Coordinates of C-alpha atoms in Angstrom, one line a residue:
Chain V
X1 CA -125.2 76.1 -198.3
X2 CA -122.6 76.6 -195.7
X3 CA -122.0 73.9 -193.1
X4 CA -121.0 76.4 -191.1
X5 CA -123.5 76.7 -187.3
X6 CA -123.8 80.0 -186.9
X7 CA -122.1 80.0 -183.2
X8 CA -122.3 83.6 -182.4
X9 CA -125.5 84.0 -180.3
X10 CA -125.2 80.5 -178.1
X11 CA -124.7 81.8 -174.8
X12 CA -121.9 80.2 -172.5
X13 CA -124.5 79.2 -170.3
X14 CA -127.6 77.3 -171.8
X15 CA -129.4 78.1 -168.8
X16 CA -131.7 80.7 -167.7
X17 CA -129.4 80.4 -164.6
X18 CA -126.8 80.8 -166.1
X19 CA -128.0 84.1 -168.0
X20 CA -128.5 85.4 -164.7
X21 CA -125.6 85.0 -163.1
X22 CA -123.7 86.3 -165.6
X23 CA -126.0 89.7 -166.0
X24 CA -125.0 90.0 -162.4
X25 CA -121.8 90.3 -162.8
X26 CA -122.0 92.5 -166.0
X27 CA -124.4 94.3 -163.3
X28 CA -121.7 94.4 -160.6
X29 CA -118.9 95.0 -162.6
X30 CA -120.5 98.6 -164.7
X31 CA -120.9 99.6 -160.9
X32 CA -117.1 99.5 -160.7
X33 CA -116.7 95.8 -159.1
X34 CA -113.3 94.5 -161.0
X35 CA -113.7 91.4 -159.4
X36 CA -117.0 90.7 -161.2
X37 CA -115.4 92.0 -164.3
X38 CA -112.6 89.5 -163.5
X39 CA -115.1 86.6 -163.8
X40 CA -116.8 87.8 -167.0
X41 CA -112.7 87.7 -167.9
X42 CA -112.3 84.2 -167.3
X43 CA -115.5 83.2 -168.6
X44 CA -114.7 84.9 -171.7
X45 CA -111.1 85.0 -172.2
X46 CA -110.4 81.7 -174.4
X47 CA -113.2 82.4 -177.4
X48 CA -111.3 86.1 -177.2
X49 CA -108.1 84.7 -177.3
X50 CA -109.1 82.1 -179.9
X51 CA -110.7 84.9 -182.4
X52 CA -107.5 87.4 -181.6
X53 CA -105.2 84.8 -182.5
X54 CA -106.8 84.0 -185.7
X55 CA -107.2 87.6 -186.4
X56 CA -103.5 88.1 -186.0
X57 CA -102.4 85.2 -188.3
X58 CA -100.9 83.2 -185.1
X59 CA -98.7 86.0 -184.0
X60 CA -98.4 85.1 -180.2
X61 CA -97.7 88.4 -178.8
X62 CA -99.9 90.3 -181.3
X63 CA -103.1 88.1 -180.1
X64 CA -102.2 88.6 -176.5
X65 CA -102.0 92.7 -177.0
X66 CA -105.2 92.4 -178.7
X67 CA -106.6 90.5 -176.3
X68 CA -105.9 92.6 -173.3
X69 CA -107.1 95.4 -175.2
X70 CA -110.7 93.9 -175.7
X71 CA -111.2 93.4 -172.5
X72 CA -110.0 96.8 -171.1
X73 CA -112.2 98.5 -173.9
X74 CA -115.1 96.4 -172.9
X75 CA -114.5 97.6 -169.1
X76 CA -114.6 101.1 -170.8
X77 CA -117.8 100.4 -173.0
X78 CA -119.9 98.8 -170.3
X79 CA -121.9 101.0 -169.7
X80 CA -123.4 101.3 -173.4
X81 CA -124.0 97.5 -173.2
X82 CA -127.7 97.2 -173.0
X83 CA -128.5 93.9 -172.7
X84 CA -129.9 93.1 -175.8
X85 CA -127.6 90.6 -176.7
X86 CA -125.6 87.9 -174.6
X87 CA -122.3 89.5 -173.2
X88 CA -120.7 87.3 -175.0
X89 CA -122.0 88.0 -178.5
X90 CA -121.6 91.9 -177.2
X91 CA -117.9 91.6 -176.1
X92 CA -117.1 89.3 -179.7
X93 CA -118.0 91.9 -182.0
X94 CA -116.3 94.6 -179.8
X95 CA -113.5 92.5 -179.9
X96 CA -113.4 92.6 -183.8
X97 CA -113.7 95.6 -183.8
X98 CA -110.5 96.6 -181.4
X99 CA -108.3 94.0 -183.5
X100 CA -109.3 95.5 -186.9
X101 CA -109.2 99.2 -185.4
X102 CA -105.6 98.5 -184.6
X103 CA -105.1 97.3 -187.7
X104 CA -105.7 100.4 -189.7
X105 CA -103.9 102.2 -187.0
X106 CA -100.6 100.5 -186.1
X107 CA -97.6 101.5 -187.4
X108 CA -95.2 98.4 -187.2
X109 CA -97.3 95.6 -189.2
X110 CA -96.0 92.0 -189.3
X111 CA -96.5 91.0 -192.9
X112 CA -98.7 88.0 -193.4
X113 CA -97.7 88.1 -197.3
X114 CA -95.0 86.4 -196.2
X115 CA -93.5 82.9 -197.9
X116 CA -93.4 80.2 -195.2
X117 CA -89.7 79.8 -195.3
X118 CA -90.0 83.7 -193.6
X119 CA -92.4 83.0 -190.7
X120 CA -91.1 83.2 -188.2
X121 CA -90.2 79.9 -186.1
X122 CA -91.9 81.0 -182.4
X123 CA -95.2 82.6 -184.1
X124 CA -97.2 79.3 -185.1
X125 CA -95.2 76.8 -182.2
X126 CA -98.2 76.1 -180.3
X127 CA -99.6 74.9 -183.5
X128 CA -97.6 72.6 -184.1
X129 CA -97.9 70.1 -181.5
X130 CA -101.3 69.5 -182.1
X131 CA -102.1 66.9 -184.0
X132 CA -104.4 65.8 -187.7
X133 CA -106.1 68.0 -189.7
X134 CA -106.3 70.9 -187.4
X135 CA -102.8 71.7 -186.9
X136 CA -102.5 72.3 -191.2
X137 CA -105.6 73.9 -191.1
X138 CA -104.9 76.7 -188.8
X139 CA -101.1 77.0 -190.1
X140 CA -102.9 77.0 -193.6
X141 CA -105.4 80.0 -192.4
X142 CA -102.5 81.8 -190.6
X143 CA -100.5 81.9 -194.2
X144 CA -103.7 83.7 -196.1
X145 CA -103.2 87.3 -196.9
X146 CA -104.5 89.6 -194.3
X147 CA -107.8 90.4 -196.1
X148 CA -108.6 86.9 -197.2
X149 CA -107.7 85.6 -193.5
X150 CA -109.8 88.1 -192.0
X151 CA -112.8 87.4 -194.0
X152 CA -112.9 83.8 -193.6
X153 CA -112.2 83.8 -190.1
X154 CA -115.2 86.1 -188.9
X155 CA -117.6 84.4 -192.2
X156 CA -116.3 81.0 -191.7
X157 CA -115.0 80.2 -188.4
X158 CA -117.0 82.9 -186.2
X159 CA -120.4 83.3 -188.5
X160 CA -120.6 86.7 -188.9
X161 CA -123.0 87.4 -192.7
X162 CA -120.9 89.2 -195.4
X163 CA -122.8 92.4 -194.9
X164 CA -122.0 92.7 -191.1
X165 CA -118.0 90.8 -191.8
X166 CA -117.9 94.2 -194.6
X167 CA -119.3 96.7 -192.4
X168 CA -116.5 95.9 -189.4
X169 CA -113.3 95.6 -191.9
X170 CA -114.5 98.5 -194.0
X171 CA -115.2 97.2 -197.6
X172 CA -117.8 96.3 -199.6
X173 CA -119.9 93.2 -199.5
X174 CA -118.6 92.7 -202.7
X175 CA -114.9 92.8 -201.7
X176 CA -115.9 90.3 -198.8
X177 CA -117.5 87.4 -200.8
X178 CA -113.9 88.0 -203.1
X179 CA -111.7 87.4 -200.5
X180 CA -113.5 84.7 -198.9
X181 CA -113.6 82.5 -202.2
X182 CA -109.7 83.6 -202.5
X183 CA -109.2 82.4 -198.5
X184 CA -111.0 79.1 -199.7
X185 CA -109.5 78.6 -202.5
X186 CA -105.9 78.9 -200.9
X187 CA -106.3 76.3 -198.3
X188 CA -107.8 74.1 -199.9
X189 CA -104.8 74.2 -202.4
X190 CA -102.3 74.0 -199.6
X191 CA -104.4 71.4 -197.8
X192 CA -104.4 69.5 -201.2
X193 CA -100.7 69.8 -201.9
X194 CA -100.0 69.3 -198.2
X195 CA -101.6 65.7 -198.3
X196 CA -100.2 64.6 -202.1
Chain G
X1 CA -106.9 64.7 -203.8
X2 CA -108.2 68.0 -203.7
X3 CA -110.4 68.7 -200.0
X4 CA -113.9 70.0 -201.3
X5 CA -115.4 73.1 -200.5
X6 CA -118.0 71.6 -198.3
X7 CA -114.7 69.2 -196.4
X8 CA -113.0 72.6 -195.8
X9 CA -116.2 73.6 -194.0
X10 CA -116.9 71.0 -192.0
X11 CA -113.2 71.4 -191.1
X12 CA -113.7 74.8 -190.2
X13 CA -116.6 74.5 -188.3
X14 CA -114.8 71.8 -186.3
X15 CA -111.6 74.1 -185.3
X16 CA -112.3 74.8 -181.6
X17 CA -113.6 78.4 -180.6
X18 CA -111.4 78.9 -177.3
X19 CA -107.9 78.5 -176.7
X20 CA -105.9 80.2 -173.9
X21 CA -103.5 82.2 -174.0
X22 CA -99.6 81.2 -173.0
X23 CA -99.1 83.9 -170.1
X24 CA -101.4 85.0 -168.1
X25 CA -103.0 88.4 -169.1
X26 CA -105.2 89.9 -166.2
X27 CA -102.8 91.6 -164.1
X28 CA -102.1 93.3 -167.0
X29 CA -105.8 94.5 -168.0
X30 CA -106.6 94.9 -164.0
X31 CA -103.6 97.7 -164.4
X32 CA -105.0 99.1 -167.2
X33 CA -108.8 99.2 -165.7
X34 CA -108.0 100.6 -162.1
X35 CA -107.3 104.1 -163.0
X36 CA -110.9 104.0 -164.7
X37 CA -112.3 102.4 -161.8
X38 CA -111.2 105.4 -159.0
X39 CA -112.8 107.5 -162.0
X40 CA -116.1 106.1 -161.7
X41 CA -116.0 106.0 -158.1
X42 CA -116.1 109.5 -157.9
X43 CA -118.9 110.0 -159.9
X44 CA -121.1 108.0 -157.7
X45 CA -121.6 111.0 -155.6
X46 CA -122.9 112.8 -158.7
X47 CA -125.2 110.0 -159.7
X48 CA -126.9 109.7 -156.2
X49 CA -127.4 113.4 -156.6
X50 CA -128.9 113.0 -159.5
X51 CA -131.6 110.7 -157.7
X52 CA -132.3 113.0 -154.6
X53 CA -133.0 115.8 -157.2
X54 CA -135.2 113.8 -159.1
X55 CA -137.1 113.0 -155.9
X56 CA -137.2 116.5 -154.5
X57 CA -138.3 117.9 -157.5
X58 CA -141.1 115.6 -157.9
X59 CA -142.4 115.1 -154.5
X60 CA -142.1 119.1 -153.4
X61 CA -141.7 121.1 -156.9
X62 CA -138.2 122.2 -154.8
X63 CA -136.7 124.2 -157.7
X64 CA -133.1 123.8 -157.5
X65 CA -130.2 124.8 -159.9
X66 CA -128.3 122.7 -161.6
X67 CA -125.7 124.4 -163.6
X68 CA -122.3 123.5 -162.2
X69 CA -121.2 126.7 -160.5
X70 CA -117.5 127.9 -160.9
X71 CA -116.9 130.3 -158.1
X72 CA -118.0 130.2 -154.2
X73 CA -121.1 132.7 -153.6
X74 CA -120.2 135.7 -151.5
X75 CA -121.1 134.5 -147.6
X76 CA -118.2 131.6 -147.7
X77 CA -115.4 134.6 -147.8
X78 CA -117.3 136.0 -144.8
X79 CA -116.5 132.8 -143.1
X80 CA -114.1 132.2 -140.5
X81 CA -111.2 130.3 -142.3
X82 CA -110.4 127.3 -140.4
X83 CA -106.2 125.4 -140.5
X84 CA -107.8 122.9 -143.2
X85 CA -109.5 126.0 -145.4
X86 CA -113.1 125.8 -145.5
X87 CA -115.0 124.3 -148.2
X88 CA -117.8 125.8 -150.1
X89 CA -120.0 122.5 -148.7
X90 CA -119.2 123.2 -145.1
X91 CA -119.8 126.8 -145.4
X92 CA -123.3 125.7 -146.8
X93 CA -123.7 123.4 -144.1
X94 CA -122.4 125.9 -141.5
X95 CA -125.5 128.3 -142.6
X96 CA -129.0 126.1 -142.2
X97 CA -127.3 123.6 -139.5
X98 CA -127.5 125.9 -136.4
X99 CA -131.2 127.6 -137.5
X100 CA -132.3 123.4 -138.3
X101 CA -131.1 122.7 -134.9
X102 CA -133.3 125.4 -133.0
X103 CA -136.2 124.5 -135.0
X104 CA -135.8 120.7 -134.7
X105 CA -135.2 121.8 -130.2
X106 CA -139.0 123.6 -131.4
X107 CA -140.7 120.3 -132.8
X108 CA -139.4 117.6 -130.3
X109 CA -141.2 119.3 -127.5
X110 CA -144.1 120.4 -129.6
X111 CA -143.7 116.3 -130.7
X112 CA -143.6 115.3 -126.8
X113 CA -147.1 117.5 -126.1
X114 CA -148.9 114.7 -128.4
X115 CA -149.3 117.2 -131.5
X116 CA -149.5 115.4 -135.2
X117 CA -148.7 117.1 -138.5
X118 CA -148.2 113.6 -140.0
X119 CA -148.6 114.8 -143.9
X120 CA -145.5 117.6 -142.8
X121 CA -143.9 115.5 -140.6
X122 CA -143.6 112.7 -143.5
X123 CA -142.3 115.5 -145.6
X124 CA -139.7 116.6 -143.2
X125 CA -138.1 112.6 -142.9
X126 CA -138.0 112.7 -146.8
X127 CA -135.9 116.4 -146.8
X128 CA -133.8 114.9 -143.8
X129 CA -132.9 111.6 -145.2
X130 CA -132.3 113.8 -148.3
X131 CA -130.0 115.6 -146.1
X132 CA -127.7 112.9 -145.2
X133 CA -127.3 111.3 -148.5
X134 CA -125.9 114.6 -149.9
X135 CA -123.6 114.9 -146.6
X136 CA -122.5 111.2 -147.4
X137 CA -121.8 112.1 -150.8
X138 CA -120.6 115.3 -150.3
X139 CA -117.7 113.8 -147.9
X140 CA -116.8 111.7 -150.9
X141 CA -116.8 115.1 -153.2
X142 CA -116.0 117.7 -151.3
X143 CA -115.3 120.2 -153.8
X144 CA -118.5 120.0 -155.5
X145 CA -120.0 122.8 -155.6
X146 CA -123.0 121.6 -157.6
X147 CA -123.9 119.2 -154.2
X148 CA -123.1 122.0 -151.5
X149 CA -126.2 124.2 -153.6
X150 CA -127.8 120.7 -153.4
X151 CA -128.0 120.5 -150.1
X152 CA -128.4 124.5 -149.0
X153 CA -131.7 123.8 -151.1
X154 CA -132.4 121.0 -149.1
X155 CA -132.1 122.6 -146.1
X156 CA -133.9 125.5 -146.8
X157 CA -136.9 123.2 -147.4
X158 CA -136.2 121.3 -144.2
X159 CA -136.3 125.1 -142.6
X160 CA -139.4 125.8 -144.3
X161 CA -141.5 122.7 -143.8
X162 CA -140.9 123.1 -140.0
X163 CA -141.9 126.8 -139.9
X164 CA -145.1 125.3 -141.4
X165 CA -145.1 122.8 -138.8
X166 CA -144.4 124.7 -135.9
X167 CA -146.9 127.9 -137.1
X168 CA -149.4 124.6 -137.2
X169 CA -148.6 123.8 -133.5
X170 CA -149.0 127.4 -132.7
X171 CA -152.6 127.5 -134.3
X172 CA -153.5 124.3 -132.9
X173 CA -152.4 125.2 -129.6
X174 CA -154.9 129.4 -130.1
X175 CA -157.5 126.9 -131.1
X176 CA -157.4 124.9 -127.7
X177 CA -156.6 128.0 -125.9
X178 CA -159.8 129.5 -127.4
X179 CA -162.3 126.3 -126.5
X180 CA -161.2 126.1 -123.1
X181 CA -162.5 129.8 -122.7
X182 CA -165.6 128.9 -124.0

């Protein structure tokens, strides 16, 4: 059984307050308000940075492209948000599905099959000043193969269930639970070698 | 020693699930969004039209059009062209306001003699606030042809509902004529 809290529907805000203010501003801002939209922005940029980031294997410039993409799609889409759902959980998955949409589209790729001596040195800087366990871990998750990385960052890290991580990167449910025990399999190989 | 399966996700469950970016990134989607933003704006006009439609239809069965019309009906070539070209909305306007005006000159001394027509008169306030909306939005749209027929309908049911109101005044006032004979 996965240790894994599913994170994806815990709100920003606990609070009923909270919920409120923030379906004001969604309110406000699908009127046309940008300055509403701004503070949805801030309230949401660092868990959409965070999941671009990861998406993109570390690539700095990549994952901020990406992430100024979400958020001008979700300015585009907000009229078709309903409600059902926090804004947050909403604007994740839309985000998922900009990063992985560009995927399949772009033209110039940046390789992630890449041995580490060819990464390049400015892509995972930030990473290395952290300290502990963390800082191999997401080196180690930015090294997997683009599949494998993608799989067990949205399973994993972000929650998602196979069927919904297969149905937003195109495979089979199948494929998904195969890349994921390949993704795990590789950093905990890495992790093991990196602590010998 | 090899990290379990179960270590790994603890680990993972323990990454943090926010983490800024280096530069700062809204002036770059506010660039991106503004453009969309003077879009939307101009649909507002359409949207409040939508409303007063909805109202009209419902509270007086006021059967109006609705397909977007491409070309300007005859009567606004017949119009005087003015230095800034006249618009298909101002023609409209130019049509009902001077035969609303006379009537309105009608009611407010009919109004001043004490008479009530409060069911009509509560109809006519609905038609008029109606009226102004569609100006307001009009002055935001002013090539739209769809909320120039908008408000020529409008009008026409303003003219109509004071005919009613003023043929009421006018039986009303045979009525007292006819008792003070008697």
């Amino acid at each position: 059984m996965s240790a894994v809290v599913r994170k994806l529907d815990m709100p920003k805000s606990n609070s009923p307050e909270g919920a409120d203010d923030e379906w004001r501003l969604v309110e406000a801002a699908r009127n046309g308000d940008a300055r509403a939209f701004e503070s949805l922005y801030q309230q949401q940029l660092g868990r959409v940075h965070a999941l671009c980031w990861r998406l993109c294997g570390g690539n700095r410039s990549l994952a901020e492209e990406m992430t100024q993409d979400a958020f001008v799609r979700a300015w585009q889409k907000l009229p078709l948000f309903r409600g059902d759902s926090a804004f947050g959980t909403w604007l994740h998955r839309l985000t998922v599905n900009v990063v992985l949409g560009d995927r399949r589209t772009r033209l110039r790729r940046v390789s992630r099959e890449q041995s580490l001596e060819e990464t390049l040195p400015g892509q995972l800087g930030g990473v290395r000043e952290e300290h502990g366990l963390s800082m191999d871990l997401e080196q180690a998750i930015s090294r997997l193969p683009e599949r494998a990385r993608t799989v067990l960052v949205l399973h994993d890290i972000e929650g998602y269930l196979h069927s919904e991580v297969a149905e937003m990167a195109d495979m089979a449910v199948g494929t998904s639970k195969a890349q994921l025990h390949r993704a795990r399999r590789l950093i905990r190989e890495w992790m093991s070698h990196e602590h010998d | 020693m090899n990290m379990t399966e179960q270590e790994l996700l603890e680990e993972l469950g323990r990454l943090p699930r926010e983490r800024q970016p280096q530069a700062d990134l809204w002036p770059g989607v506010e660039a991106r969004i503004r453009p969309m933003q003077a879009r939307s704006f101009r649909r507002i006009p359409t949207a409040i039209a939508a409303a007063i439609v909805g109202s009209l239809v419902t509270a007086f069965g006021l059967s109006i059009n609705e397909r977007m019309e491409t070309t300007a009906p005859a009567f606004v070539q017949t119009l005087p062209a003015t230095g800034a070209g006249m618009t298909y909305a101002s023609g409209v306007d130019l049509e009902y306001s001077g035969a609303l005006r006379d009537l309105a000159g009608q009611m407010q001394s009919w109004q001043r003699a004490g008479q009530d027509g409060s069911v009509l008169m509560s109809n006519l306030r609905v038609l008029s606030e109606a009226s102004e909306e569609l100006r307001a939005a009009i002055a935001e749209d002013p090539q739209s042809i769809y909320l120039a027929q908008l408000l020529a309908s409008t009008q026409k049911k303003q003219l109509s509902v004071m005919r009613e109101l003023l043929m009421q005044r006018d039986s009303v006032s045979s009525y007292d004529t006819d008792q003070r004979r008697t």
